[in-house]
Coordinates of C-alpha atoms and ligand atoms in Angstrom, one line a residue:
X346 CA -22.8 -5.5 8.4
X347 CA -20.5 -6.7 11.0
X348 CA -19.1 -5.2 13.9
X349 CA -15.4 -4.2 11.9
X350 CA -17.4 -2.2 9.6
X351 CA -18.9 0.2 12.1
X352 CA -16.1 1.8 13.5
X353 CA -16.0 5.6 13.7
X354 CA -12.6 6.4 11.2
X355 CA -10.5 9.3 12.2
X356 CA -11.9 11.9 9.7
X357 CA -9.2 12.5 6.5
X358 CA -8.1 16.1 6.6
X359 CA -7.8 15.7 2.7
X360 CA -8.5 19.4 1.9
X361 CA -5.2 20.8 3.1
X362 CA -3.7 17.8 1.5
X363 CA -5.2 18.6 -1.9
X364 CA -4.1 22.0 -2.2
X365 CA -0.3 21.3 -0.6
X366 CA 0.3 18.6 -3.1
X367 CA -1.6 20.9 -6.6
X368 CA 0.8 23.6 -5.3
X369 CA 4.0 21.4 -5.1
X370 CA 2.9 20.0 -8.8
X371 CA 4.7 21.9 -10.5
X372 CA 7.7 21.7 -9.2
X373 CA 7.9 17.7 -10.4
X374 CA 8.1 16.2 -13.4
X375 CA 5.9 13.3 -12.7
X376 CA 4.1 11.4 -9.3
X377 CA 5.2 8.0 -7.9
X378 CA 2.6 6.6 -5.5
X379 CA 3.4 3.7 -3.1
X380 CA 0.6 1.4 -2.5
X381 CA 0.5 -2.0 -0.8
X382 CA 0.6 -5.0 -3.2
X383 CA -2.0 -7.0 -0.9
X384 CA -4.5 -4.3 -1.8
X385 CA -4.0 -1.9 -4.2
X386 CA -7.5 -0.2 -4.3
X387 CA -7.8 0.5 -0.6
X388 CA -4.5 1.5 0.1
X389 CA -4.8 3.9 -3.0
X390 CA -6.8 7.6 -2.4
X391 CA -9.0 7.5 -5.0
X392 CA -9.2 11.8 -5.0
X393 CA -5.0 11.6 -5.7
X394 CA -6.0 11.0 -9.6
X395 CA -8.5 13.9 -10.1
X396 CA -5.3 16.5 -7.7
X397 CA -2.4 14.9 -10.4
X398 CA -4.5 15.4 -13.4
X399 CA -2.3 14.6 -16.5
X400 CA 0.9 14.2 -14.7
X401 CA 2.7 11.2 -15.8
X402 CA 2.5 8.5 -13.0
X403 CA 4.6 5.6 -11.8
X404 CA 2.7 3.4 -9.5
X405 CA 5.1 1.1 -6.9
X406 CA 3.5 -2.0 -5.7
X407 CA 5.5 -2.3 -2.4
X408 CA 5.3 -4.8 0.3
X409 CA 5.1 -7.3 -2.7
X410 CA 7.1 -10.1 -0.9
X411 CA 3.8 -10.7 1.1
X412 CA 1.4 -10.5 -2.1
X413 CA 0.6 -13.5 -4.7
X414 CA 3.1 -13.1 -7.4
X415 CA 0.0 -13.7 -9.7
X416 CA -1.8 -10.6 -8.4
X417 CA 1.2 -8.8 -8.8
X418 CA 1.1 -9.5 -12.6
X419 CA -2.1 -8.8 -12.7
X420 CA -2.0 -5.0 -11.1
X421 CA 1.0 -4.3 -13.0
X422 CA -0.4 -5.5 -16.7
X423 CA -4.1 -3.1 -14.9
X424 CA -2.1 -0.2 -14.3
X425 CA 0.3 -0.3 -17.8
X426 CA -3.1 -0.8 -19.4
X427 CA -3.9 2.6 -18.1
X428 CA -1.0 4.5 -19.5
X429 CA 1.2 4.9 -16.1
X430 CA 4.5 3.1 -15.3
X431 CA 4.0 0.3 -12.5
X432 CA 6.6 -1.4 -11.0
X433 CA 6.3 -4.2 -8.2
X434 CA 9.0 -3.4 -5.1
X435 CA 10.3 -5.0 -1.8
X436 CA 10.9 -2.0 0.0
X437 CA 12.3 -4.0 3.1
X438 CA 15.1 -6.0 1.2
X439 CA 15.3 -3.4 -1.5
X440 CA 14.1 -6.4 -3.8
X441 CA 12.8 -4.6 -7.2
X442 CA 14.0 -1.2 -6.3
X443 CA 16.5 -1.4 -9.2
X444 CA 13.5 -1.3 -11.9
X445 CA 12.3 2.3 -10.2
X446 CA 15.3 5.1 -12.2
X447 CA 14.8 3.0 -15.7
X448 CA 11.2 3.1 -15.2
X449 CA 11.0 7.1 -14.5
X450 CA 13.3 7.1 -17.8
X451 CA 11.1 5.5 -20.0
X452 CA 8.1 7.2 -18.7
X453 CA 9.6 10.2 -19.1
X454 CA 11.3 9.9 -22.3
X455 CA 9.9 12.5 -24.5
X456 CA 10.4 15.1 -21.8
X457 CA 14.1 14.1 -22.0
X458 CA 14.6 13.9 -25.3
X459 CA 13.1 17.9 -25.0
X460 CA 15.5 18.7 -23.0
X461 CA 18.2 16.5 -25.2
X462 CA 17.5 18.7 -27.9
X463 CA 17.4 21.8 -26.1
X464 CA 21.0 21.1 -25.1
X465 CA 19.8 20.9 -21.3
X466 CA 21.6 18.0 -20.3
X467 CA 22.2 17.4 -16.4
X468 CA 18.5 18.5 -15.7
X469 CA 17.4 16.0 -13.1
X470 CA 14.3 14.7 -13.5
X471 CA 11.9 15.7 -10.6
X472 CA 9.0 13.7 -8.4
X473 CA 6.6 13.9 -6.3
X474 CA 6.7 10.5 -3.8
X475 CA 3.0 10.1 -2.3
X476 CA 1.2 7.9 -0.5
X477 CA -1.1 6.9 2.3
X478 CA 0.4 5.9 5.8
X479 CA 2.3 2.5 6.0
X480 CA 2.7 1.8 2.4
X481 CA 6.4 2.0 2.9
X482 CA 6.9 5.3 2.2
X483 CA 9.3 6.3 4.8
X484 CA 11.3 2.6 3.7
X485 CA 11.2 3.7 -0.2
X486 CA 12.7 7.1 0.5
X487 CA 15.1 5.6 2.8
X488 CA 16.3 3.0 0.1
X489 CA 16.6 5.0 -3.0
X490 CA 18.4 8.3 -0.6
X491 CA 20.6 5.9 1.1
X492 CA 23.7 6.3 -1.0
X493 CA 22.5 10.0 -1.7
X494 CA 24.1 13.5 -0.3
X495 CA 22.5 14.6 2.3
X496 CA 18.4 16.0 1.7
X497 CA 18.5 19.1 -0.6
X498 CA 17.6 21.9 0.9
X499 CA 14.4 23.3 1.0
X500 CA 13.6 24.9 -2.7
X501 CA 12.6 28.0 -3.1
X502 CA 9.0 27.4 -4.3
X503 CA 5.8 27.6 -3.5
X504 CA 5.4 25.6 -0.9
X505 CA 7.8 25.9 2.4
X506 CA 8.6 22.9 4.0
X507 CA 9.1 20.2 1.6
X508 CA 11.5 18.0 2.2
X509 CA 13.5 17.0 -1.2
X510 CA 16.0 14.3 -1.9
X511 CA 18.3 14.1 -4.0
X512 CA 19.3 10.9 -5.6
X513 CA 21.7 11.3 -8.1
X514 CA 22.4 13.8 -10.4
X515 CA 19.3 12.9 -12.9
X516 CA 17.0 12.3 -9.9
X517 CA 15.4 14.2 -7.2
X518 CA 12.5 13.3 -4.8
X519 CA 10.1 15.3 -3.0
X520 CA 8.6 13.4 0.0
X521 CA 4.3 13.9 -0.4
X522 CA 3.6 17.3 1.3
X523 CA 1.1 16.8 4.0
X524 CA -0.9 13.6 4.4
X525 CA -2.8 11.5 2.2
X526 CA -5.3 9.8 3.9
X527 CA -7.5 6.5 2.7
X528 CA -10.8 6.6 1.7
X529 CA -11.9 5.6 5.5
X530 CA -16.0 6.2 4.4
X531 CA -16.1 2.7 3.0
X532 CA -16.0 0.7 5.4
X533 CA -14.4 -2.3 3.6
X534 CA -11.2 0.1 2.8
X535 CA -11.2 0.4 6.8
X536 CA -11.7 -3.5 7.1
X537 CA -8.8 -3.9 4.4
X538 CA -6.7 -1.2 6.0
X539 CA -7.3 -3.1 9.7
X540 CA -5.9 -6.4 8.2
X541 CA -2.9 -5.3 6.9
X542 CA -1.9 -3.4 10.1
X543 CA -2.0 -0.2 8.4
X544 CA -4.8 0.9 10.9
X545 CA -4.2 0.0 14.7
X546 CA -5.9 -3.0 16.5
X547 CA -6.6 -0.8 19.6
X548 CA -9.8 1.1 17.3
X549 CA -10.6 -2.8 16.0
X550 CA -12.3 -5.6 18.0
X551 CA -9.4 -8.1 16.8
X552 CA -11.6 -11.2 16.9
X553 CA -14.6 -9.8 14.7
X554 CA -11.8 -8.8 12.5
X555 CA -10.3 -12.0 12.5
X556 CA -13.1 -14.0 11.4
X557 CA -13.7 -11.3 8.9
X558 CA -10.3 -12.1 7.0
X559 CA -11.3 -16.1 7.3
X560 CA -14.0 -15.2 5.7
X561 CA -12.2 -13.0 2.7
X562 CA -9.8 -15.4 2.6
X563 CA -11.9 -18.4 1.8
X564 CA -12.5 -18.2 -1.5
X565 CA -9.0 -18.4 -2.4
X566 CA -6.6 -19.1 0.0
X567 CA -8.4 -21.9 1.8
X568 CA -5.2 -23.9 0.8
X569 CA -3.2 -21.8 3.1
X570 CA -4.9 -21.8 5.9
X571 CA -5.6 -25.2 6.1
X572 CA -2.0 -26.2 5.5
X573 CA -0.7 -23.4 8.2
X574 CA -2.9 -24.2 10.5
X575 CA -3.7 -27.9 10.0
X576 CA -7.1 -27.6 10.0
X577 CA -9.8 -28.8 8.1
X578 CA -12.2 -26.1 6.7
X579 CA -15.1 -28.3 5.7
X580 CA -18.4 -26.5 6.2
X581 CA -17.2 -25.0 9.0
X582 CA -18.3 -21.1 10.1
X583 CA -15.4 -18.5 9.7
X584 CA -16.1 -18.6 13.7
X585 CA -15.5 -22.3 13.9
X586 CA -12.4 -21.8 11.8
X587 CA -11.2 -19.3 14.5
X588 CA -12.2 -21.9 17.2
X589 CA -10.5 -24.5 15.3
X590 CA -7.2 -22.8 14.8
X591 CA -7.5 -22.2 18.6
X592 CA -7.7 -25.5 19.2
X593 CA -5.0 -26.7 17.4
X594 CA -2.5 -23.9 18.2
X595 CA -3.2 -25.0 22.2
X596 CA -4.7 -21.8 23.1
X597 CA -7.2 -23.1 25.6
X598 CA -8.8 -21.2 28.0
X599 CA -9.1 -22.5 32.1
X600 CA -12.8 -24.0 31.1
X601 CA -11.3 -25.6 28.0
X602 CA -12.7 -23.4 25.7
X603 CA -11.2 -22.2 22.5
X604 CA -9.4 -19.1 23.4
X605 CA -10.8 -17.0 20.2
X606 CA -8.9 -13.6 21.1
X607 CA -5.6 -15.2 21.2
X608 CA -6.3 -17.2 18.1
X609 CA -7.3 -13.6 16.5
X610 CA -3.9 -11.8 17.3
X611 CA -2.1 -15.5 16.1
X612 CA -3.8 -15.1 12.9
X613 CA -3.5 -11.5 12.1
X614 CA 0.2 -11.5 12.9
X615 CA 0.7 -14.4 10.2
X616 CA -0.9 -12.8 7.7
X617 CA 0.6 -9.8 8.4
X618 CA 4.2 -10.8 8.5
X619 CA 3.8 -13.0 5.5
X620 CA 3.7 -16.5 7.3
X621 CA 0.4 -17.8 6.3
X622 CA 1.8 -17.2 3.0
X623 CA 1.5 -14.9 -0.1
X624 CA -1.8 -13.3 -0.3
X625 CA -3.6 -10.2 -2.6
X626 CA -6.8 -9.3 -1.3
X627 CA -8.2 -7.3 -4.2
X628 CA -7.7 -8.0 -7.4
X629 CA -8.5 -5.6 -10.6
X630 CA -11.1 -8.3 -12.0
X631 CA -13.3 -7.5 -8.9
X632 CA -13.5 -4.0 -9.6
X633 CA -16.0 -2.2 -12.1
X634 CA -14.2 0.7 -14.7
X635 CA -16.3 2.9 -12.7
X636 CA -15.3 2.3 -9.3
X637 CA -11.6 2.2 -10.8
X638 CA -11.4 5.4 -12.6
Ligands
LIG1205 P1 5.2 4.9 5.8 O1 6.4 5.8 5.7 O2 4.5 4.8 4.5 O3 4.2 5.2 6.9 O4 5.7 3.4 6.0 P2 7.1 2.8 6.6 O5 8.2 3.0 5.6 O6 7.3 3.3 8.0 O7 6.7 1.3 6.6 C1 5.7 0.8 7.4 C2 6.0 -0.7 7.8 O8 6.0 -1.5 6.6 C3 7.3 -0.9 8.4 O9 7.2 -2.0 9.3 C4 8.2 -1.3 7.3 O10 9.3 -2.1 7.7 C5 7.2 -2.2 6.5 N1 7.6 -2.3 5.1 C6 7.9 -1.3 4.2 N2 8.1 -1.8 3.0 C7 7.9 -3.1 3.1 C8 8.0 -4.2 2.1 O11 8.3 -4.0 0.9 N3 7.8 -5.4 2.6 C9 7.6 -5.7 3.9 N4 7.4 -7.0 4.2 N5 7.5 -4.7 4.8 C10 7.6 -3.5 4.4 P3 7.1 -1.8 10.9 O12 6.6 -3.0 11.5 O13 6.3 -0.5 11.2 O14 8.5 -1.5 11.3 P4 9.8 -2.5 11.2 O15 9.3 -3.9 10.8 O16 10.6 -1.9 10.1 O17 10.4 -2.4 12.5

């Protein structure tokens, strides 16, 4: 298809990955995997369900300050339907983060009440933080360790290395060992990964990429570009749109021509940083059960 879809990933070095994070397994209690709220499937690795098997998972919908507050619902209300915990987080402002301890609670209840009546009281509950790059990982851990004693030392386990925090005295986190990667094959994951930032715009040709998210964006946030922008969308091209928003931005080159590249990086930026407004990209309705499980 187009040009965005054709770049050449870095490849995902996910074996290493798989094996650090079965080995670390059981030393947690349960998983909590960060995704981004503006697209939960591509910044998910779909091979991270198949590695935590029956685990109990609690999925955190950061960076949902720039999704729709509907799609928000909507994954939350997906992923309860599944049987894991799902929260929606604002890892910047620390908006949400209070919902994460109850949550882990609840999801682990029958596990405490074991212990409970086993008389182990004061066992902290254990997990395993994963998640692909620039999902807010780093900004999660930061947050909930803030207050926290300085990182537990490295347990002696299976795996050297991992880093563990330590909460409070019923929780302790282990930061994901090694790297979890996307699913960079599709190429749509890539296009999805290139929009939100999460991949660099020095491997993307920002203007193809550009009119690409006009064109994703059409269907349902027309409304928010035409009132950011003040343009009219018509039966315009998502190239015209581009030109259009160059236009009326000033971006002009000498000849008078709509400066397109400028536009592009004007356009990203906003929709990165939240200023075109609140947007989810994928949504679980546009997903089969197959492609979700
Ligand atoms: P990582 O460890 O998963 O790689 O991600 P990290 O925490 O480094 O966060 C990646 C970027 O996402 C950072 O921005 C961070 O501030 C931003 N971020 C994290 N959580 C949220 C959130 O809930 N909402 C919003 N709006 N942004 C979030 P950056 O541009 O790389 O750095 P900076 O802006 O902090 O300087």
């Amino acid at each position: 298809m187009s040009e965005v879809q054709n770049i050449q990933w870095f490849p995902g070095h996910m074996a290493k990955t798989r094996r650090l994070i079965s080995q670390s397994l059981k030393l947690v209690d349960a998983v909590a995997e960060i995704i981004d709220a503006r697209i939960p499937v591509s910044s998910r690795n779909p091979e991270l369900a198949g590695i935590i098997a029956n685990k109990p998972l609690i999925v955190i919908l950061n960076k949902s300050d720039l999704a729709d507050p509907d799609g928000n619902a909507a994954w939350v209300q997906y992923f309860k339907s599944r049987g894991n915990s799902a929260i929606t987080v604002d890892c910047k402002t620390g908006k949400g983060l209070n919902a994460f301890k109850p949550a882990v609670m609840e999801l682990l209840k029958d596990k405490l009440e074991r212990y409970k009546s086993k008389g182990m009281v004061g066992k902290p509950l254990r997990l395993m933080v994963v998640g692909i790059p620039n999902v807010g990982k780093s900004s999660f851990i930061n947050r909930m360790a803030r207050n926290a004693k300085a990182k537990v030392e490295d347990r002696p386990g299976v795996t050297r290395g991992n880093q563990w925090y330590s909460i409070d005295r019923q929780l302790e986190l282990l930061d994901t060992p090694g790297i979890l990667w996307p699913k960079f094959e599709d190429p749509l994951v890539g296009e999805r990964l290139a929009f939100t930032g999460a991949v660099k715009d020095d491997v993307v040709d920002i203007e193809t990429l550009a009119v690409r998210l006009i064109s994703c964006l059409k269907p349902d946030y027309a409304n928010l570009l035409e009132s950011w922008y003040k343009v009219t969308l018509r039966d315009l091209s998502d190239y015209e749109i581009l030109c259009e928003i160059a236009r009326r931005r000033g971006m002009l080159s000498r000849g008078g021509e709509a400066d397109t590249e400028r536009a592009a990086a004007i356009l990203l930026d906003e929709f990165r940083s939240g200023k075109l407004g609140r947007i989810t990209l994928e949504l679980p309705e546009m997903y089969t059960e197959e492609e979700n499980a």
